[in-house]
Coordinates of C-alpha atoms in Angstrom, one line a residue:
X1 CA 52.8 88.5 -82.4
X2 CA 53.2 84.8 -84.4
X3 CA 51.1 82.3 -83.0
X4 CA 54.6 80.2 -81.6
X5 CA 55.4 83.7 -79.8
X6 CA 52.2 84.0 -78.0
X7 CA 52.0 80.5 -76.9
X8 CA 56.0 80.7 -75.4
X9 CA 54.7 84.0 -73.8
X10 CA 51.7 82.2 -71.8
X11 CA 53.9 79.1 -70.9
X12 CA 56.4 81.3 -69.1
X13 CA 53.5 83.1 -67.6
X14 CA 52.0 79.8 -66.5
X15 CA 55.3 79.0 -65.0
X16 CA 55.8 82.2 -63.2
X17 CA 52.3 81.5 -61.6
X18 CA 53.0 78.1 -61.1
X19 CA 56.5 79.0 -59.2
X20 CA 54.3 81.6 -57.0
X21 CA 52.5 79.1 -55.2
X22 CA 55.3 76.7 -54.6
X23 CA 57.1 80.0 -53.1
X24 CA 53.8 80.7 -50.8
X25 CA 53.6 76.8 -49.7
X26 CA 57.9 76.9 -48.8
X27 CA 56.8 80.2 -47.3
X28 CA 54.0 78.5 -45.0
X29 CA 56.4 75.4 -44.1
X30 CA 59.7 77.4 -43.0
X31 CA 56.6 79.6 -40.7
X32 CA 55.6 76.1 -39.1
X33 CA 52.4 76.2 -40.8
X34 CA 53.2 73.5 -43.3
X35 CA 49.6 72.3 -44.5
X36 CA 50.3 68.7 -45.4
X37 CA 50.9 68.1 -41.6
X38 CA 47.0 68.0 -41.1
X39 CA 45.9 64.3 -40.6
X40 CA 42.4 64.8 -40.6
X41 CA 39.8 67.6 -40.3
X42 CA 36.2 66.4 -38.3
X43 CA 33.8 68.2 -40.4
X44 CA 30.3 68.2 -39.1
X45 CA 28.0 69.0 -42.6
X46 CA 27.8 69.3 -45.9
X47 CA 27.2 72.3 -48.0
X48 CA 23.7 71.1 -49.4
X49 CA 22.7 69.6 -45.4
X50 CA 24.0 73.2 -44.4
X51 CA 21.2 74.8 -46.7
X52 CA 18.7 72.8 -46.5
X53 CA 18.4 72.5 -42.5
X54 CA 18.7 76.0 -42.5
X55 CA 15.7 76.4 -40.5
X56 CA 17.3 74.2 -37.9
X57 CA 21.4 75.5 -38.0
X58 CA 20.5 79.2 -38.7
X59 CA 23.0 80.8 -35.8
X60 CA 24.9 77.3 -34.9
X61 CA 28.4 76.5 -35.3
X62 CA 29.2 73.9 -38.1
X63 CA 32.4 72.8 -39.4
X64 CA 32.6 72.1 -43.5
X65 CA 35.8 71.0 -45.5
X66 CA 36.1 71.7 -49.0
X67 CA 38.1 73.2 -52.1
X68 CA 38.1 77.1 -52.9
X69 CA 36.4 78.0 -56.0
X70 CA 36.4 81.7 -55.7
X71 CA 37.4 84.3 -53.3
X72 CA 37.3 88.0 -53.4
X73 CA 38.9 90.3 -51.2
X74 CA 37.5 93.3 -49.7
X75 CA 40.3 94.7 -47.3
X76 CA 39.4 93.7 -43.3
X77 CA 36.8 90.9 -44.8
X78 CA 36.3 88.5 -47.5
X79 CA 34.0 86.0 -49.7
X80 CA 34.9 82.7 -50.6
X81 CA 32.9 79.3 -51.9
X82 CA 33.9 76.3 -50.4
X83 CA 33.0 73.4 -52.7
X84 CA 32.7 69.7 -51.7
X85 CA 31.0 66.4 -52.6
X86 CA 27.4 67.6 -52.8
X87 CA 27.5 71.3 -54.0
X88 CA 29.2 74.5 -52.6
X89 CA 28.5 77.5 -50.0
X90 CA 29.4 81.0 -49.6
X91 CA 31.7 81.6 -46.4
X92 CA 32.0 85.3 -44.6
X93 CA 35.8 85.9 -43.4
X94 CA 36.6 88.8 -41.1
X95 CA 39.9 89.6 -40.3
X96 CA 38.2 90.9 -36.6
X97 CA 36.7 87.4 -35.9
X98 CA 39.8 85.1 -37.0
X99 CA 42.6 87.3 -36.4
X100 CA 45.1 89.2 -37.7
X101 CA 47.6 86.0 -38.5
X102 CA 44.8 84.2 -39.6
X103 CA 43.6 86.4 -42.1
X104 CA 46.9 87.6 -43.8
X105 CA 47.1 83.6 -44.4
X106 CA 44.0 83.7 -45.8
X107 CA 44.1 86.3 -48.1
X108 CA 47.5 84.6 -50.0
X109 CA 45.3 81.1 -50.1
X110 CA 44.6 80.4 -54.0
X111 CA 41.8 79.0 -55.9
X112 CA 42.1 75.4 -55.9
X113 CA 43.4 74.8 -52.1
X114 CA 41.9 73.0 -49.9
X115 CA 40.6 74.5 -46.7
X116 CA 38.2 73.6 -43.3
X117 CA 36.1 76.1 -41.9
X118 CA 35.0 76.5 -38.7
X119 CA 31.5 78.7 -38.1
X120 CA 27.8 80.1 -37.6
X121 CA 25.2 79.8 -40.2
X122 CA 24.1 83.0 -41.4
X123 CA 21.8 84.7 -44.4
X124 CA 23.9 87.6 -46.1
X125 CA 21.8 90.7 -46.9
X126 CA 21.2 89.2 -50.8
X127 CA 19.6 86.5 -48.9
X128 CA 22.7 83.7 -49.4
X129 CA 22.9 80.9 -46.9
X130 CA 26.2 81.5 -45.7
X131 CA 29.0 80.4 -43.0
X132 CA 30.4 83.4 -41.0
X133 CA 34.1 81.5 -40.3
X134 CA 35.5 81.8 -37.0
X135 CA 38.6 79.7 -37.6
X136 CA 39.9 78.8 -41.3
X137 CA 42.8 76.1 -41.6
X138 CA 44.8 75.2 -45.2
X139 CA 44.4 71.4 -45.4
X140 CA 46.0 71.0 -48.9
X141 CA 48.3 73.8 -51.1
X142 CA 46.9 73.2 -54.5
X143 CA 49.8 74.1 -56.8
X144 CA 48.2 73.8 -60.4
X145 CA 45.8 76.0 -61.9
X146 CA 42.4 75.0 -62.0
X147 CA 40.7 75.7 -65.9
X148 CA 39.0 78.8 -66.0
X149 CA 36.5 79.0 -63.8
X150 CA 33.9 81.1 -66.3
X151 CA 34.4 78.4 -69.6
X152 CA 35.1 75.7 -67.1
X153 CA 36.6 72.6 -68.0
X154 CA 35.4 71.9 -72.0
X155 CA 38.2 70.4 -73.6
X156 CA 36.6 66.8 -74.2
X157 CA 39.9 65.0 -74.4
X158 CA 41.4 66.9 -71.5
X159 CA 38.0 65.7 -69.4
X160 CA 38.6 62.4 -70.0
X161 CA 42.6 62.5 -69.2
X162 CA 42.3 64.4 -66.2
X163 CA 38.3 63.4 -64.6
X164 CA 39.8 64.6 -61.2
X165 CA 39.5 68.2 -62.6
X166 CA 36.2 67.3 -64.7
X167 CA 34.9 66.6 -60.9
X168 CA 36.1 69.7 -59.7
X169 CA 34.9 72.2 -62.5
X170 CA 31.8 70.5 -63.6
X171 CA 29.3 69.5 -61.0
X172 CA 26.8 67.9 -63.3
X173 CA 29.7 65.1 -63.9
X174 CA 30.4 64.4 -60.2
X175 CA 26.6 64.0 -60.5
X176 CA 26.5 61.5 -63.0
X177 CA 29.4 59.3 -61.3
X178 CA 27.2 59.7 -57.7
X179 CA 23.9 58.7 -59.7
X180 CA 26.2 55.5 -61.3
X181 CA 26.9 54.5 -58.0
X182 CA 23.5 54.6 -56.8
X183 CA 22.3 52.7 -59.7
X184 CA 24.6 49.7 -58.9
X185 CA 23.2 49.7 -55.4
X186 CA 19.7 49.8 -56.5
X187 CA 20.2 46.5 -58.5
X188 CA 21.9 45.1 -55.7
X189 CA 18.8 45.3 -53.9
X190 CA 17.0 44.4 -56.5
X191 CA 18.1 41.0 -57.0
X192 CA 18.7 40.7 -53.0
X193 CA 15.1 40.9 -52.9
X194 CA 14.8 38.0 -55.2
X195 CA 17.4 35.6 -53.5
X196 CA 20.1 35.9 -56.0
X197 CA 23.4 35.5 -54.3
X198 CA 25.9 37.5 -55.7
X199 CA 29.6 35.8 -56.5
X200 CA 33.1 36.7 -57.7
X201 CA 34.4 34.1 -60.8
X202 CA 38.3 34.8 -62.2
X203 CA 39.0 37.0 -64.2
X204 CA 42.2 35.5 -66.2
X205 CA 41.4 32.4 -67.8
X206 CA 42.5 29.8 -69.8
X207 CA 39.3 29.9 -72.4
X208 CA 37.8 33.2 -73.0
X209 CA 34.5 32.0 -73.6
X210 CA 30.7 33.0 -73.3
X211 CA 30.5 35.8 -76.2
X212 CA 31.8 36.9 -79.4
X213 CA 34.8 38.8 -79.3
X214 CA 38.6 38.9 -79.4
X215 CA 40.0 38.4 -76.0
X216 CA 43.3 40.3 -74.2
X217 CA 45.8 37.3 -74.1
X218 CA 48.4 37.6 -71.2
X219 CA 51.1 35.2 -69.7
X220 CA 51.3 33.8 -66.3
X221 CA 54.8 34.2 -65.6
X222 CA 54.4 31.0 -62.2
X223 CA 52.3 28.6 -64.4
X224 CA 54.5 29.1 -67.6
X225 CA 50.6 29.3 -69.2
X226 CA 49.0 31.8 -71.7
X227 CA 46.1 32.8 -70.3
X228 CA 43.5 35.6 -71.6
X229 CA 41.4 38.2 -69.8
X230 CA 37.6 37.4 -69.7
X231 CA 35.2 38.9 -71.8
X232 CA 32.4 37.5 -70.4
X233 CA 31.0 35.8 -67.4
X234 CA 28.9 33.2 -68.4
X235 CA 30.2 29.9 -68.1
X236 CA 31.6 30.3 -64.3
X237 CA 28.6 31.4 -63.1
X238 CA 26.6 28.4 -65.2
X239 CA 29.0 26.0 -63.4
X240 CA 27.5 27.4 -59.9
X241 CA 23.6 26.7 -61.3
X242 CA 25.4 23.2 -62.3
X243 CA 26.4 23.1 -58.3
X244 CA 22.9 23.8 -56.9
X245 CA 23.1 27.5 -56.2
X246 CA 19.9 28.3 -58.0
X247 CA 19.8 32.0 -58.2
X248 CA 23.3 33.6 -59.0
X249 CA 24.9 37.1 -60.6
X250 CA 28.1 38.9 -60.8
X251 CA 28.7 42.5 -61.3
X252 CA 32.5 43.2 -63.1
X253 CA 34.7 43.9 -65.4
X254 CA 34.9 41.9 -68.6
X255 CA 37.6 42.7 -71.2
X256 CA 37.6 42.9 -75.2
X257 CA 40.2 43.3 -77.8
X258 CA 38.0 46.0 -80.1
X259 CA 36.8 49.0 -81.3
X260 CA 36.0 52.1 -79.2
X261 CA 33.6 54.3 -80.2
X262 CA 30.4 56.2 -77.9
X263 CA 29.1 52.7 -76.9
X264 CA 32.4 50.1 -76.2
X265 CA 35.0 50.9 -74.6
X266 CA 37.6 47.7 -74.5
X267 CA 37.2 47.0 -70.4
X268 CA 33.5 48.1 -69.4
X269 CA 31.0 46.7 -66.5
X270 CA 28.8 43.7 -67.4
X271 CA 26.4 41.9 -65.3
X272 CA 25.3 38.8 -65.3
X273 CA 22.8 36.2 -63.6
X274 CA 21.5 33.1 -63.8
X275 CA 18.4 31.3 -62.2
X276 CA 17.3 27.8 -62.3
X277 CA 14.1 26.7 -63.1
X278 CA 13.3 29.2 -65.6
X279 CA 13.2 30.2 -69.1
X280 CA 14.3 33.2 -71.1
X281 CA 9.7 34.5 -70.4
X282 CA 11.5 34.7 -66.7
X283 CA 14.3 36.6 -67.6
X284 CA 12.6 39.1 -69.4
X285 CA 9.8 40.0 -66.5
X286 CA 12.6 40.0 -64.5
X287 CA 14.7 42.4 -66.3
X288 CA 11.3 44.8 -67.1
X289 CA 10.5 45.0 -63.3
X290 CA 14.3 45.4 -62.5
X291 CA 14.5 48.9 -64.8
X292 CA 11.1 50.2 -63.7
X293 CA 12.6 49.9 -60.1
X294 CA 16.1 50.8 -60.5
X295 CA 14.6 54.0 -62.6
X296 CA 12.2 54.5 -59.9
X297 CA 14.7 54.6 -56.7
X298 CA 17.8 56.7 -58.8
X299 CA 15.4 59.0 -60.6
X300 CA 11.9 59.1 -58.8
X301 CA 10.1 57.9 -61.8
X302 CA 10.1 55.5 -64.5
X303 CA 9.6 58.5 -67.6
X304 CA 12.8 59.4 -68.3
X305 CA 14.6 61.4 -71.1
X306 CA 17.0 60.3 -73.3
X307 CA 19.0 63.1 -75.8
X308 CA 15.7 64.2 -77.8
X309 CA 13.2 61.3 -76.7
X310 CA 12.0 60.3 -73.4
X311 CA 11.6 56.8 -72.7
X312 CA 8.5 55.5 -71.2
X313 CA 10.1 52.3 -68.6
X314 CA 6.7 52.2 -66.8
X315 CA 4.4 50.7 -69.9
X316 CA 5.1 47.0 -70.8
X317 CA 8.0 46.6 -73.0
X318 CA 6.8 45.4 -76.5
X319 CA 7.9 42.3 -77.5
X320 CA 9.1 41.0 -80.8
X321 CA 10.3 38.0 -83.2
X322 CA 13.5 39.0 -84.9
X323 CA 12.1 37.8 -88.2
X324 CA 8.7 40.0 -87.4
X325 CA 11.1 43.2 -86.5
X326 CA 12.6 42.5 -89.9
X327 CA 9.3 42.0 -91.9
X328 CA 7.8 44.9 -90.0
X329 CA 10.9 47.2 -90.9
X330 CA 12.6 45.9 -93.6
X331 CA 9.4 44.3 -95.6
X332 CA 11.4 40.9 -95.9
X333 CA 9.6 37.7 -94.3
X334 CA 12.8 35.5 -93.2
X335 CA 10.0 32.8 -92.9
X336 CA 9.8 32.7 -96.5
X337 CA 13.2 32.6 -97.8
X338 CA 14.1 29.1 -98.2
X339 CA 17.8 28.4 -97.9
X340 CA 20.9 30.1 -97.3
X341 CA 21.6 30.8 -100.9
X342 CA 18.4 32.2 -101.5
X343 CA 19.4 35.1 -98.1
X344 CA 22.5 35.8 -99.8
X345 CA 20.9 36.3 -103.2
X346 CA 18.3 38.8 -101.3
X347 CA 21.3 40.4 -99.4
X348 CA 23.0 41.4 -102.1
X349 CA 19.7 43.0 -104.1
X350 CA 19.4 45.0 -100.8
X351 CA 23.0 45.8 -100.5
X352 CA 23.9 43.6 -97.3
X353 CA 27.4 43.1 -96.8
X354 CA 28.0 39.1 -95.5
X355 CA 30.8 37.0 -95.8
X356 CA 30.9 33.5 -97.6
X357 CA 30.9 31.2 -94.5
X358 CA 27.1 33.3 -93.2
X359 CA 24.3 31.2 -93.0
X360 CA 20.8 32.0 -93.4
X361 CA 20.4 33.1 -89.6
X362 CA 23.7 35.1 -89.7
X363 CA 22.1 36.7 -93.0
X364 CA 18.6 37.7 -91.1
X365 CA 20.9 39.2 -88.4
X366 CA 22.2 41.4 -90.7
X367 CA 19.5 42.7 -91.9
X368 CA 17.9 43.4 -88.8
X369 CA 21.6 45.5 -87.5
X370 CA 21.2 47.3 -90.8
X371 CA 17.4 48.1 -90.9
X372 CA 15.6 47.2 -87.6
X373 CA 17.7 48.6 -84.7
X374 CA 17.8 52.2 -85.2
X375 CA 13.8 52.3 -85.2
X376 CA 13.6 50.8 -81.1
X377 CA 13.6 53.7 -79.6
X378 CA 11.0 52.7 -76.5
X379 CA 11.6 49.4 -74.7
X380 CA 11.6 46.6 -77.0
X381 CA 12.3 43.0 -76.8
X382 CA 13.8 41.4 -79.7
X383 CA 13.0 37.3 -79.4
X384 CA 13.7 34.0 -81.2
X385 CA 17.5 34.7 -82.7
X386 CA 18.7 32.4 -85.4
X387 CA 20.6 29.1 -83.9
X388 CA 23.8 30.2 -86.0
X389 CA 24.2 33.4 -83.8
X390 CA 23.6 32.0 -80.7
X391 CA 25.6 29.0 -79.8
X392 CA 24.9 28.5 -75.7
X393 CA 21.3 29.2 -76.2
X394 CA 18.7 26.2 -76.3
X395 CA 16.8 25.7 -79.5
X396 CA 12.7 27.0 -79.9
X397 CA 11.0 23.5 -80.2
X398 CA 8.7 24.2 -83.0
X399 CA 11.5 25.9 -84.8
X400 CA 14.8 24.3 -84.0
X401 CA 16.2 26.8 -86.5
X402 CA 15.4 29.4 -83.8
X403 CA 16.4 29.6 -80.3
X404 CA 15.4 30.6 -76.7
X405 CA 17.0 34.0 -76.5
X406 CA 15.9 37.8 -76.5
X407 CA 17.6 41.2 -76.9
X408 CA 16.3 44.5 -75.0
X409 CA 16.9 47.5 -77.1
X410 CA 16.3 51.1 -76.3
X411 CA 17.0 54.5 -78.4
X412 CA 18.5 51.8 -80.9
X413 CA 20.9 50.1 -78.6
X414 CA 20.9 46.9 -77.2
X415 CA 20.8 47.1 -73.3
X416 CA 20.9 43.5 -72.3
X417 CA 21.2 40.0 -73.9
X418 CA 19.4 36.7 -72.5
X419 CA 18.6 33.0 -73.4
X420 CA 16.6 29.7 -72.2
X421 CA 20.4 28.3 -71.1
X422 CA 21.3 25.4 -73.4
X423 CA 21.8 22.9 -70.7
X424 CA 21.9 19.6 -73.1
X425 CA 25.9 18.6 -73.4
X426 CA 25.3 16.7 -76.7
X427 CA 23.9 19.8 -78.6
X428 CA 26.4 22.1 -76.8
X429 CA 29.2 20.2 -78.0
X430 CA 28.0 19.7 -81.6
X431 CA 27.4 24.4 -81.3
X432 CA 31.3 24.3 -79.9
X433 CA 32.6 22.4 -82.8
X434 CA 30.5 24.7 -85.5
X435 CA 32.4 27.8 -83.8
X436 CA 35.7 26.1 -83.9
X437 CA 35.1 25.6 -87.6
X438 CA 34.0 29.3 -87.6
X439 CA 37.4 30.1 -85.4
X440 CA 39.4 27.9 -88.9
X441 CA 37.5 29.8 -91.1
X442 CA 39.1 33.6 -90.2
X443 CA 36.3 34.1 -87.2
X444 CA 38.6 35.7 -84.7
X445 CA 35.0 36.1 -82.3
X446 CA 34.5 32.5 -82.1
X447 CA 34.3 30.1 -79.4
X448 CA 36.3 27.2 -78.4
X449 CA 35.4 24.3 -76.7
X450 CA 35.8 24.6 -72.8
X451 CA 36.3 20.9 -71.8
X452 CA 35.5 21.4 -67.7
X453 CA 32.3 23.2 -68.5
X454 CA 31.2 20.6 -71.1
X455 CA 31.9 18.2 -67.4
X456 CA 29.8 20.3 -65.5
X457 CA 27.0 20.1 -68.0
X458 CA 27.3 16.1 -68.2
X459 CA 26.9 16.3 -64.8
X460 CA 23.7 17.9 -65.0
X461 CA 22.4 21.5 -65.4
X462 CA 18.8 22.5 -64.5
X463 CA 16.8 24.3 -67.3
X464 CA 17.8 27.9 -66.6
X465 CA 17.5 31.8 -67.5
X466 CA 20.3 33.4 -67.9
X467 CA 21.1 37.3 -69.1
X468 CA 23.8 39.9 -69.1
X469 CA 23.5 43.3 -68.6
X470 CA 25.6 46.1 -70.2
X471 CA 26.3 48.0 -66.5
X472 CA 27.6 51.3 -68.8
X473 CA 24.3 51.3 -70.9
X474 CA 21.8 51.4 -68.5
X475 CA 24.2 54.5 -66.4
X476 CA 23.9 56.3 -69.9
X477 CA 20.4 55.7 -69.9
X478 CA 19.6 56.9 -66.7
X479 CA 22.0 59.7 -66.7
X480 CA 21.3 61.1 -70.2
X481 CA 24.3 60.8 -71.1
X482 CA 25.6 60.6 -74.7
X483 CA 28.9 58.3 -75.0
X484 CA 30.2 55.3 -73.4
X485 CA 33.3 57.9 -71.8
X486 CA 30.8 59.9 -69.8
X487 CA 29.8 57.3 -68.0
X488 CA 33.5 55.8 -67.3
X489 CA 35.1 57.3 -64.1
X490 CA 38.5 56.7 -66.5
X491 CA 38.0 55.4 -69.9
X492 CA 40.4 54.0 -72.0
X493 CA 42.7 56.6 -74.0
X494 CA 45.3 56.7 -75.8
X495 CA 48.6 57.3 -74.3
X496 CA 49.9 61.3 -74.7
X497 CA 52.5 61.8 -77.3
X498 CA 50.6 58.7 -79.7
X499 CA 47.1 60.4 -80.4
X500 CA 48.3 60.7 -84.1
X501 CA 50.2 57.8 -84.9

């Protein structure tokens, strides 16, 4: 049979299956026994409490609410596993201990619908926790087809498309999403414990500033104003330090116009916080004691693994110059290059792709994305970034060339990004107007200057740490989980019917 024959043969078979259980549910409502009538269903445990109390439930009646994953049918009494949030369990249904009505229901239920179960807790003769049912009800009439249950659900784009069923058919996801939420807590009380207050700041604004990257631009249809989504949080929250609350951080969604790839995805989680009275030292013992705890609480220890490596977060977190990372990996001493002309001339013997407005910093930057990064595989921070790279960041003293900032990186990827705050409004204007020129000059990243937070920093800011947190990165960590997608309850796709154009 052609391959066009064989795929028009299983759509009409999909169909005919498809039509058989919107017969059984138009069946089930002209009977009165409509399913979507139910309201609510009190359950009184889990599968997983079920099993793990059984010492304490073995012979007691329990109620449990789930999807059917499997049933086989074995004349006057059954099989089926009930799945729900935290696992699944085998359930024993006899036609003599239901009834006669309740059974023939029973036996027409499919795979996928959603039934309550009503009975004692029992060990089959193989030793299976189980639930001997004394009532079953149809909650829900599932009328797709869940994948396969032996293959499961392994079409990666499909997964992503359609996560409801990647819940269903894959437990180890619904893990991941249960352990993402449980990270998110963990920082919570993390920083609770450390009097940060946590805020909400807009999320359309009129100056997408506080990072380099193109922003979303929108239109505000009752202001008659252009405004664009944010793609970070920075400046809001600097205006609350400037308004004397002196230990603040936001957890949300930040938005920006690029690339996707396994690590970005164009909206994704960022965190930030700011404390007053501190410097970017603070922010990163902060930061190392924050991942040894949230490791601790989520995964019960601070060793965890990562694809083929497993990273150590309970050792202190080495701690690097970006111009030593690049002597020590590249065998190139920034310190000793003179000028700008001089990088450029040592960027192109090394191959280094730059573009004619780079400066010297934007040069050593380079070379440490194209040799340094893929060799910090355990906790490392990467300190004292060139000024040109890092306008909001105060300047190192000795080495105003240099400023105040650090980078964690683990397994090659940066986790989190932080700086001594530049709180002086002379300087922060002066950094403004060299990314405007950068913004002229074809830099569609660049800043521009944000008038009301150059006010709020006239008024007065005090010296301050500040740091933002990729949310996604440190769930991928903790998770082990390869790409940005796996981490993202819906991630950004392509709409169906453009995947090729």
């Amino acid at each position: 049979m052609a391959e066009g024959q064989n795929a028009n043969v299983q759509e009409q078979d999909l169909n005919q299956l498809l039509q058989v259980r919107r017969d059984k549910l138009a069946a089930l409502q002209e009977a009165g026994k409509d399913p979507f009538r139910h309201t609510k269903y009190d359950a009184t445990h889990h599968s997983m409490e079920i099993k793990e109390n059984y010492a304490q439930l073995e012979g007691k009646s329990v109620r449990i609410a789930g999807r059917i994953m499997s049933k086989r049918i074995m004349g006057k009494a059954s099989f089926c596993n009930i799945q729900d949030l935290p696992g699944s369990i085998q359930c024993y249904v006899a036609r003599d201990n239901i009834g006669e009505e309740s059974y023939g229901d029973f036996k027409k239920y499919d795979i996928g619908d959603i039934v309550g179960i009503e009975g004692e807790v029992f060990t089959t003769k193989t030793g299976e926790i189980s639930i001997h049912a004394s009532q079953v009800i149809l909650l829900s009439k599932s009328l797709q087809i869940l994948p396969e249950k032996f293959h499961g659900l392994t079409n990666t784009d499909l997964r992503y498309r359609q996560r409801y069923t990647d819940l269903i058919m894959n437990q180890e996801v619904k893990e991941t999403f249960v352990k993402r939420s449980k990270i998110i807590s963990a920082i919570r009380r993390y920083l609770e414990e450390q009097g940060f207050l946590e805020v909400e700041t807009p999320m359309l604004v009129s100056n997408a500033g506080g990072a380099a990257a193109r922003p979303f631009e929108t239109h505000y249809n009752a202001l008659d104003e252009d405004v664009k989504l944010r793609i970070s949080l920075e400046l809001y929250l600097k205006r609350l330090i400037v308004g004397g609350l002196e230990r603040v951080y936001e957890i949300g969604r930040v938005f920006r116009n690029e690339g996707l790839d396994t690590r970005h995805n164009p909206e994704f989680t960022l965190m930030e916080l700011y404390q007053a009275y501190t410097d970017y030292y603070g922010m990163m013992d902060l930061t190392e004691n924050m991942f040894r705890y949230v490791a601790q609480e989520v995964c019960g220890t601070t060793l965890v693994p990562y694809a083929e490596e497993m990273i150590d977060l309970g050792k202190p977190f080495e701690r690097l110059t970006m111009v030593d990372a690049v002597k020590k990996y590249a065998g190139v001493d920034f310190d000793e290059i003179p000028d700008t002309e001089a990088a450029k001339k040592l960027a192109d013997e090394k191959g280094i792709h730059y573009e004619e407005r780079h400066g010297k910093g934007d040069i050593l930057n380079l070379f440490f994305e194209e040799f340094v990064e893929e060799h910090l595989i355990q906790p490392t921070f990467v300190m004292d970034h060139p000024v040109e790279i890092s306008p909001l960041t105060k300047r190192k003293p000795d080495k105003p060339e240099y400023v105040e900032r650090f980078e964690l990186f683990i397994y090659g990827r940066e986790m989190c990004n932080a700086y001594s705050e530049l709180n002086d409004p002379i300087d922060q204007r002066e950094r403004f107007k060299a990314q405007e020129a950068a913004l002229a000059a074809g830099d569609e990243e660049a800043n521009t200057t944000d008038e009301d937070f150059m006010n709020a920093l006239e008024i007065g800011m005090p010296p301050t740490g500040g740091i933002g947190y990729g949310i996604d990165r440190l769930v991928m960590l903790l998770t082990n989980s390869p790409a940005i997608r796996d981490v993202l309850l819906f991630p950004t796709m392509k709409t169906l019917g453009k995947e090729n154009q």
